[in-house]
Amino acid sequence: DQQVKQNSPSLSVQEGRISILNCDYTNSMFDYFLWYKKYPAEGPTFLISISSIKDKNEDGRFTVFLNKSAKHLSLHIVPSQPGDSAVYFCAARGALDYKLSFGAGTTVTVRA
Amino acid sequence: EPEVTQTPSHQVTQMGQEVILRCVPISNHLYFYWYRQILGQKVEFLVSFYNNEISEKSEIFDDQFSVERPDGSNFTLKIRSTKLEDSAMYFCASSKTGVEQFFGPGTRLTVL
């Protein structure tokens, strides 16, 4: 399943700076996009979502941007904190089947 | 804060044996899901359940798999005759609206 792609397997960022995670998708029938954070040996934790009819959604330090024409979304984390070190998954929900399709994940390391 | 719980955290079984993975979704949620993640691969959708019936299933979810909501709180995944390739982390998720899905900590299934 290559419908959701996260092309950067890892990202290293200094504490206090911005983390930008990218995600691309191919299926025009996705209606919601979600970001999850995952620590080892735990389940994915929901962070933020965005409807396909919006282009931005913000929640505290997390902002998601959607560029529908480019089929691209990004997650901005500002400022980055050491506790943000985790794997981040982009996911997209099918408008007809409600199932989530996940990207492969990006491992974020926040350096002190 | 309410959360999805899963038991057991780790299940070891012999090939050909039946296993039942258990989940307690968040109490006022209406949509229930199972996903799995084989080591080194993406999180992949197995099945969704709504209004006491399967609403969607993937091609992975063949006759060896079944789901049940035996009472008002539990949601189970049964694998009738396990195969080596069923070894994975199995995640249960639930959702109130069908958009944001909240995941449990997972059950690590090891088939020997």
PDB file of C-alpha atoms in Angstrom:
ATOM      1  CA  ASP A   1       0.000   0.000   0.000  1.00  0.00           C
ATOM      2  CA  GLN A   2       1.821   3.091  -1.270  1.00  0.00           C
ATOM      3  CA  GLN A   3      -1.020   5.540  -0.926  1.00  0.00           C
ATOM      4  CA  VAL A   4       0.598   7.450   1.942  1.00  0.00           C
ATOM      5  CA  LYS A   5       4.306   8.173   1.874  1.00  0.00           C
ATOM      6  CA  GLN A   6       6.702   9.666   4.355  1.00  0.00           C
ATOM      7  CA  ASN A   7       9.926   9.986   2.441  1.00  0.00           C
ATOM      8  CA  SER A   8      12.140  11.050   5.335  1.00  0.00           C
ATOM      9  CA  PRO A   9      12.828   8.120   7.650  1.00  0.00           C
ATOM     10  CA  SER A  10      14.488  10.347  10.235  1.00  0.00           C
ATOM     11  CA  LEU A  11      14.806  13.940  11.386  1.00  0.00           C
ATOM     12  CA  SER A  12      17.163  15.439  13.935  1.00  0.00           C
ATOM     13  CA  VAL A  13      16.362  18.862  15.401  1.00  0.00           C
ATOM     14  CA  GLN A  14      17.715  20.995  18.184  1.00  0.00           C
ATOM     15  CA  GLU A  15      15.546  21.610  21.234  1.00  0.00           C
ATOM     16  CA  GLY A  16      13.563  24.820  20.840  1.00  0.00           C
ATOM     17  CA  ARG A  17      13.692  24.796  17.048  1.00  0.00           C
ATOM     18  CA  ILE A  18      10.949  23.844  14.609  1.00  0.00           C
ATOM     19  CA  SER A  19      10.401  20.246  13.476  1.00  0.00           C
ATOM     20  CA  ILE A  20       8.792  19.867  10.059  1.00  0.00           C
ATOM     21  CA  LEU A  21       7.527  16.461   9.017  1.00  0.00           C
ATOM     22  CA  ASN A  22       6.258  15.809   5.518  1.00  0.00           C
ATOM     23  CA  CYS A  23       3.756  13.412   4.027  1.00  0.00           C
ATOM     24  CA  ASP A  24       2.510  12.792   0.487  1.00  0.00           C
ATOM     25  CA  TYR A  25      -0.531  10.880  -0.642  1.00  0.00           C
ATOM     26  CA  THR A  26      -1.938   9.622  -3.918  1.00  0.00           C
ATOM     27  CA  ASN A  27      -5.604   8.870  -3.251  1.00  0.00           C
ATOM     28  CA  SER A  28      -8.002  11.755  -3.857  1.00  0.00           C
ATOM     29  CA  MET A  29     -10.690   9.927  -1.862  1.00  0.00           C
ATOM     30  CA  PHE A  30      -9.089  10.614   1.502  1.00  0.00           C
ATOM     31  CA  ASP A  31     -11.236  12.969   3.544  1.00  0.00           C
ATOM     32  CA  TYR A  32      -9.228  13.373   6.738  1.00  0.00           C
ATOM     33  CA  PHE A  33      -5.536  13.335   7.498  1.00  0.00           C
ATOM     34  CA  LEU A  34      -4.119  12.555  10.909  1.00  0.00           C
ATOM     35  CA  TRP A  35      -0.775  12.592  12.652  1.00  0.00           C
ATOM     36  CA  TYR A  36       0.171  10.094  15.305  1.00  0.00           C
ATOM     37  CA  LYS A  37       3.163   9.863  17.589  1.00  0.00           C
ATOM     38  CA  LYS A  38       4.525   6.526  18.729  1.00  0.00           C
ATOM     39  CA  TYR A  39       6.997   5.563  21.415  1.00  0.00           C
ATOM     40  CA  PRO A  40       8.604   2.095  21.398  1.00  0.00           C
ATOM     41  CA  ALA A  41       6.357  -0.654  22.796  1.00  0.00           C
ATOM     42  CA  GLU A  42       3.334   1.651  22.851  1.00  0.00           C
ATOM     43  CA  GLY A  43       0.422   2.210  20.524  1.00  0.00           C
ATOM     44  CA  PRO A  44       0.148   5.261  18.253  1.00  0.00           C
ATOM     45  CA  THR A  45      -1.047   8.379  20.084  1.00  0.00           C
ATOM     46  CA  PHE A  46      -3.335  10.736  18.193  1.00  0.00           C
ATOM     47  CA  LEU A  47      -1.888  14.242  17.819  1.00  0.00           C
ATOM     48  CA  ILE A  48      -3.892  16.295  15.360  1.00  0.00           C
ATOM     49  CA  SER A  49      -6.141  15.924  12.341  1.00  0.00           C
ATOM     50  CA  ILE A  50      -7.248  18.024   9.409  1.00  0.00           C
ATOM     51  CA  SER A  51     -10.230  17.771   7.126  1.00  0.00           C
ATOM     52  CA  SER A  52      -9.573  17.704   3.393  1.00  0.00           C
ATOM     53  CA  ILE A  53     -11.598  20.909   3.051  1.00  0.00           C
ATOM     54  CA  LYS A  54      -9.231  22.842   5.303  1.00  0.00           C
ATOM     55  CA  ASP A  55      -5.666  23.936   4.694  1.00  0.00           C
ATOM     56  CA  LYS A  56      -4.489  24.468   8.246  1.00  0.00           C
ATOM     57  CA  ASN A  57      -5.249  23.242  11.722  1.00  0.00           C
ATOM     58  CA  GLU A  58      -3.456  24.254  14.883  1.00  0.00           C
ATOM     59  CA  ASP A  59      -3.385  22.748  18.364  1.00  0.00           C
ATOM     60  CA  GLY A  60      -0.861  24.166  20.778  1.00  0.00           C
ATOM     61  CA  ARG A  61       2.643  23.446  19.506  1.00  0.00           C
ATOM     62  CA  PHE A  62       1.332  21.362  16.615  1.00  0.00           C
ATOM     63  CA  THR A  63       0.165  22.735  13.274  1.00  0.00           C
ATOM     64  CA  VAL A  64      -0.801  20.683  10.265  1.00  0.00           C
ATOM     65  CA  PHE A  65      -0.827  22.184   6.771  1.00  0.00           C
ATOM     66  CA  LEU A  66      -2.613  20.585   3.842  1.00  0.00           C
ATOM     67  CA  ASN A  67      -1.867  21.350   0.194  1.00  0.00           C
ATOM     68  CA  LYS A  68      -4.569  19.447  -1.604  1.00  0.00           C
ATOM     69  CA  SER A  69      -3.442  20.323  -5.121  1.00  0.00           C
ATOM     70  CA  ALA A  70       0.013  18.918  -4.362  1.00  0.00           C
ATOM     71  CA  LYS A  71      -1.404  16.040  -2.308  1.00  0.00           C
ATOM     72  CA  HIS A  72       0.983  17.014   0.443  1.00  0.00           C
ATOM     73  CA  LEU A  73       0.697  17.682   4.147  1.00  0.00           C
ATOM     74  CA  SER A  74       3.139  18.666   6.805  1.00  0.00           C
ATOM     75  CA  LEU A  75       3.274  18.745  10.583  1.00  0.00           C
ATOM     76  CA  HIS A  76       5.088  21.587  12.312  1.00  0.00           C
ATOM     77  CA  ILE A  77       6.136  21.255  15.937  1.00  0.00           C
ATOM     78  CA  VAL A  78       7.223  24.507  17.562  1.00  0.00           C
ATOM     79  CA  PRO A  79       9.157  24.613  19.784  1.00  0.00           C
ATOM     80  CA  SER A  80      10.547  21.091  19.731  1.00  0.00           C
ATOM     81  CA  GLN A  81      11.059  19.494  23.137  1.00  0.00           C
ATOM     82  CA  PRO A  82      13.047  16.399  24.195  1.00  0.00           C
ATOM     83  CA  GLY A  83       9.778  14.533  24.884  1.00  0.00           C
ATOM     84  CA  ASP A  84       8.894  14.934  21.219  1.00  0.00           C
ATOM     85  CA  SER A  85      11.527  12.345  20.304  1.00  0.00           C
ATOM     86  CA  ALA A  86       9.417   9.521  18.839  1.00  0.00           C
ATOM     87  CA  VAL A  87       8.219   8.047  15.564  1.00  0.00           C
ATOM     88  CA  TYR A  88       5.591  10.185  13.806  1.00  0.00           C
ATOM     89  CA  PHE A  89       3.071   8.611  11.466  1.00  0.00           C
ATOM     90  CA  CYS A  90       0.978  10.342   8.887  1.00  0.00           C
ATOM     91  CA  ALA A  91      -2.361   8.629   8.256  1.00  0.00           C
ATOM     92  CA  ALA A  92      -5.232   9.252   5.867  1.00  0.00           C
ATOM     93  CA  ARG A  93      -8.843   8.197   6.224  1.00  0.00           C
ATOM     94  CA  GLY A  94     -10.799   6.832   3.304  1.00  0.00           C
ATOM     95  CA  ALA A  95     -14.000   8.791   2.710  1.00  0.00           C
ATOM     96  CA  LEU A  96     -15.926   5.633   1.908  1.00  0.00           C
ATOM     97  CA  ASP A  97     -14.451   3.002   4.191  1.00  0.00           C
ATOM     98  CA  TYR A  98     -13.203   5.068   7.181  1.00  0.00           C
ATOM     99  CA  LYS A  99     -10.045   2.967   7.391  1.00  0.00           C
ATOM    100  CA  LEU A 100      -6.703   4.621   8.030  1.00  0.00           C
ATOM    101  CA  SER A 101      -3.804   4.180   5.635  1.00  0.00           C
ATOM    102  CA  PHE A 102      -0.476   4.871   7.319  1.00  0.00           C
ATOM    103  CA  GLY A 103       2.854   6.146   6.136  1.00  0.00           C
ATOM    104  CA  ALA A 104       6.055   4.379   7.125  1.00  0.00           C
ATOM    105  CA  GLY A 105       6.872   6.900   9.831  1.00  0.00           C
ATOM    106  CA  THR A 106       9.573   9.466  10.533  1.00  0.00           C
ATOM    107  CA  THR A 107      11.801   9.091  13.583  1.00  0.00           C
ATOM    108  CA  VAL A 108      12.323  12.458  15.232  1.00  0.00           C
ATOM    109  CA  THR A 109      15.241  13.033  17.568  1.00  0.00           C
ATOM    110  CA  VAL A 110      15.305  16.265  19.531  1.00  0.00           C
ATOM    111  CA  ARG A 111      18.831  17.184  20.613  1.00  0.00           C
ATOM    112  CA  ALA A 112      19.444  19.139  23.796  1.00  0.00           C
TER     113      ALA A 112
ATOM    114  CA  GLU B   1      -8.318  10.358  30.555  1.00  0.00           C
ATOM    115  CA  PRO B   2     -10.101   7.325  29.081  1.00  0.00           C
ATOM    116  CA  GLU B   3      -7.936   5.002  27.052  1.00  0.00           C
ATOM    117  CA  VAL B   4      -8.106   1.825  25.026  1.00  0.00           C
ATOM    118  CA  THR B   5      -6.697  -1.194  26.824  1.00  0.00           C
ATOM    119  CA  GLN B   6      -5.512  -4.491  25.348  1.00  0.00           C
ATOM    120  CA  THR B   7      -4.696  -7.885  26.813  1.00  0.00           C
ATOM    121  CA  PRO B   8      -2.417  -9.718  26.806  1.00  0.00           C
ATOM    122  CA  SER B   9       0.548  -7.472  26.121  1.00  0.00           C
ATOM    123  CA  HIS B  10       2.458 -10.421  24.681  1.00  0.00           C
ATOM    124  CA  GLN B  11       1.137 -13.744  23.399  1.00  0.00           C
ATOM    125  CA  VAL B  12       3.320 -16.623  22.301  1.00  0.00           C
ATOM    126  CA  THR B  13       1.638 -19.484  20.474  1.00  0.00           C
ATOM    127  CA  GLN B  14       2.425 -22.485  18.340  1.00  0.00           C
ATOM    128  CA  MET B  15       1.618 -22.455  14.645  1.00  0.00           C
ATOM    129  CA  GLY B  16      -1.880 -23.780  14.031  1.00  0.00           C
ATOM    130  CA  GLN B  17      -3.206 -22.763  17.441  1.00  0.00           C
ATOM    131  CA  GLU B  18      -6.072 -20.370  18.003  1.00  0.00           C
ATOM    132  CA  VAL B  19      -5.510 -17.060  19.740  1.00  0.00           C
ATOM    133  CA  ILE B  20      -7.915 -14.450  21.023  1.00  0.00           C
ATOM    134  CA  LEU B  21      -6.724 -10.896  21.445  1.00  0.00           C
ATOM    135  CA  ARG B  22      -8.816  -8.729  23.713  1.00  0.00           C
ATOM    136  CA  CYS B  23      -9.537  -5.035  23.719  1.00  0.00           C
ATOM    137  CA  VAL B  24     -11.609  -2.705  25.850  1.00  0.00           C
ATOM    138  CA  PRO B  25     -12.424   0.372  23.769  1.00  0.00           C
ATOM    139  CA  ILE B  26     -13.212   3.785  25.212  1.00  0.00           C
ATOM    140  CA  SER B  27     -16.681   3.509  26.693  1.00  0.00           C
ATOM    141  CA  ASN B  28     -18.718   5.997  24.615  1.00  0.00           C
ATOM    142  CA  HIS B  29     -17.055   5.139  21.312  1.00  0.00           C
ATOM    143  CA  LEU B  30     -19.035   3.610  18.487  1.00  0.00           C
ATOM    144  CA  TYR B  31     -16.422   2.572  15.927  1.00  0.00           C
ATOM    145  CA  PHE B  32     -13.895  -0.176  16.585  1.00  0.00           C
ATOM    146  CA  TYR B  33     -10.888  -1.293  14.590  1.00  0.00           C
ATOM    147  CA  TRP B  34      -8.043  -3.758  14.485  1.00  0.00           C
ATOM    148  CA  TYR B  35      -4.727  -2.929  12.856  1.00  0.00           C
ATOM    149  CA  ARG B  36      -1.443  -4.773  12.836  1.00  0.00           C
ATOM    150  CA  GLN B  37       2.198  -3.907  12.309  1.00  0.00           C
ATOM    151  CA  ILE B  38       4.621  -6.564  11.193  1.00  0.00           C
ATOM    152  CA  LEU B  39       8.159  -5.770  12.323  1.00  0.00           C
ATOM    153  CA  GLY B  40       9.732  -3.229   9.995  1.00  0.00           C
ATOM    154  CA  GLN B  41       6.533  -2.622   8.053  1.00  0.00           C
ATOM    155  CA  LYS B  42       3.716  -0.087   8.063  1.00  0.00           C
ATOM    156  CA  VAL B  43       0.708  -0.187  10.343  1.00  0.00           C
ATOM    157  CA  GLU B  44      -1.989  -1.876   8.254  1.00  0.00           C
ATOM    158  CA  PHE B  45      -5.744  -1.965   8.589  1.00  0.00           C
ATOM    159  CA  LEU B  46      -7.461  -5.289   9.276  1.00  0.00           C
ATOM    160  CA  VAL B  47     -11.104  -4.650  10.069  1.00  0.00           C
ATOM    161  CA  SER B  48     -13.602  -2.069  11.263  1.00  0.00           C
ATOM    162  CA  PHE B  49     -16.732  -2.737  13.292  1.00  0.00           C
ATOM    163  CA  TYR B  50     -19.768  -0.515  13.752  1.00  0.00           C
ATOM    164  CA  ASN B  51     -23.292  -1.122  14.948  1.00  0.00           C
ATOM    165  CA  ASN B  52     -22.466  -4.699  15.897  1.00  0.00           C
ATOM    166  CA  GLU B  53     -21.212  -5.737  12.506  1.00  0.00           C
ATOM    167  CA  ILE B  54     -18.134  -5.607  10.326  1.00  0.00           C
ATOM    168  CA  SER B  55     -18.239  -2.449   8.234  1.00  0.00           C
ATOM    169  CA  GLU B  56     -15.014  -2.937   6.305  1.00  0.00           C
ATOM    170  CA  LYS B  57     -12.253  -5.533   6.099  1.00  0.00           C
ATOM    171  CA  SER B  58      -8.958  -5.765   4.287  1.00  0.00           C
ATOM    172  CA  GLU B  59      -7.758  -8.568   2.057  1.00  0.00           C
ATOM    173  CA  ILE B  60      -5.629  -9.754   4.990  1.00  0.00           C
ATOM    174  CA  PHE B  61      -8.754 -10.406   7.040  1.00  0.00           C
ATOM    175  CA  ASP B  62      -9.597 -13.807   5.602  1.00  0.00           C
ATOM    176  CA  ASP B  63     -11.602 -16.687   7.042  1.00  0.00           C
ATOM    177  CA  GLN B  64      -8.955 -17.313   9.695  1.00  0.00           C
ATOM    178  CA  PHE B  65      -9.869 -14.044  11.371  1.00  0.00           C
ATOM    179  CA  SER B  66     -13.018 -13.053  13.193  1.00  0.00           C
ATOM    180  CA  VAL B  67     -14.092 -10.231  15.466  1.00  0.00           C
ATOM    181  CA  GLU B  68     -16.687 -10.108  18.149  1.00  0.00           C
ATOM    182  CA  ARG B  69     -18.141  -7.688  20.624  1.00  0.00           C
ATOM    183  CA  PRO B  70     -19.445 -10.233  23.139  1.00  0.00           C
ATOM    184  CA  ASP B  71     -20.697  -7.689  25.659  1.00  0.00           C
ATOM    185  CA  GLY B  72     -20.938  -3.923  26.013  1.00  0.00           C
ATOM    186  CA  SER B  73     -17.274  -3.407  26.715  1.00  0.00           C
ATOM    187  CA  ASN B  74     -15.004  -5.988  25.085  1.00  0.00           C
ATOM    188  CA  PHE B  75     -13.931  -6.249  21.451  1.00  0.00           C
ATOM    189  CA  THR B  76     -11.994  -9.361  20.436  1.00  0.00           C
ATOM    190  CA  LEU B  77      -9.954 -10.535  17.484  1.00  0.00           C
ATOM    191  CA  LYS B  78      -9.707 -14.281  16.987  1.00  0.00           C
ATOM    192  CA  ILE B  79      -7.198 -15.982  14.737  1.00  0.00           C
ATOM    193  CA  ARG B  80      -8.317 -19.567  14.270  1.00  0.00           C
ATOM    194  CA  SER B  81      -5.178 -21.266  13.036  1.00  0.00           C
ATOM    195  CA  THR B  82      -2.136 -19.077  13.416  1.00  0.00           C
ATOM    196  CA  LYS B  83       0.640 -18.962  10.837  1.00  0.00           C
ATOM    197  CA  LEU B  84       4.209 -17.802  11.220  1.00  0.00           C
ATOM    198  CA  GLU B  85       3.404 -14.716   9.174  1.00  0.00           C
ATOM    199  CA  ASP B  86       0.730 -13.673  11.690  1.00  0.00           C
ATOM    200  CA  SER B  87       3.510 -12.643  14.064  1.00  0.00           C
ATOM    201  CA  ALA B  88       3.044  -8.893  14.540  1.00  0.00           C
ATOM    202  CA  MET B  89       1.895  -6.165  16.899  1.00  0.00           C
ATOM    203  CA  TYR B  90      -1.885  -6.041  16.891  1.00  0.00           C
ATOM    204  CA  PHE B  91      -3.488  -2.730  17.750  1.00  0.00           C
ATOM    205  CA  CYS B  92      -7.082  -2.144  18.682  1.00  0.00           C
ATOM    206  CA  ALA B  93      -8.516   1.335  18.118  1.00  0.00           C
ATOM    207  CA  SER B  94     -11.802   3.030  18.825  1.00  0.00           C
ATOM    208  CA  SER B  95     -13.442   6.241  17.706  1.00  0.00           C
ATOM    209  CA  LYS B  96     -16.458   8.268  18.717  1.00  0.00           C
ATOM    210  CA  THR B  97     -17.004   9.904  15.339  1.00  0.00           C
ATOM    211  CA  GLY B  98     -15.080   7.676  12.945  1.00  0.00           C
ATOM    212  CA  VAL B  99     -12.411  10.336  12.410  1.00  0.00           C
ATOM    213  CA  GLU B 100      -9.891  10.428  15.257  1.00  0.00           C
ATOM    214  CA  GLN B 101      -9.036   6.849  16.147  1.00  0.00           C
ATOM    215  CA  PHE B 102      -7.503   6.160  19.535  1.00  0.00           C
ATOM    216  CA  PHE B 103      -5.172   3.211  19.759  1.00  0.00           C
ATOM    217  CA  GLY B 104      -4.426   0.764  22.530  1.00  0.00           C
ATOM    218  CA  PRO B 105      -0.899  -0.235  23.549  1.00  0.00           C
ATOM    219  CA  GLY B 106      -0.944  -3.329  21.367  1.00  0.00           C
ATOM    220  CA  THR B 107      -0.516  -7.077  21.764  1.00  0.00           C
ATOM    221  CA  ARG B 108       2.698  -8.575  20.495  1.00  0.00           C
ATOM    222  CA  LEU B 109       1.830 -11.924  18.913  1.00  0.00           C
ATOM    223  CA  THR B 110       4.666 -14.362  18.355  1.00  0.00           C
ATOM    224  CA  VAL B 111       3.891 -17.518  16.395  1.00  0.00           C
ATOM    225  CA  LEU B 112       6.482 -20.286  16.696  1.00  0.00           C
TER     226      LEU B 112
END
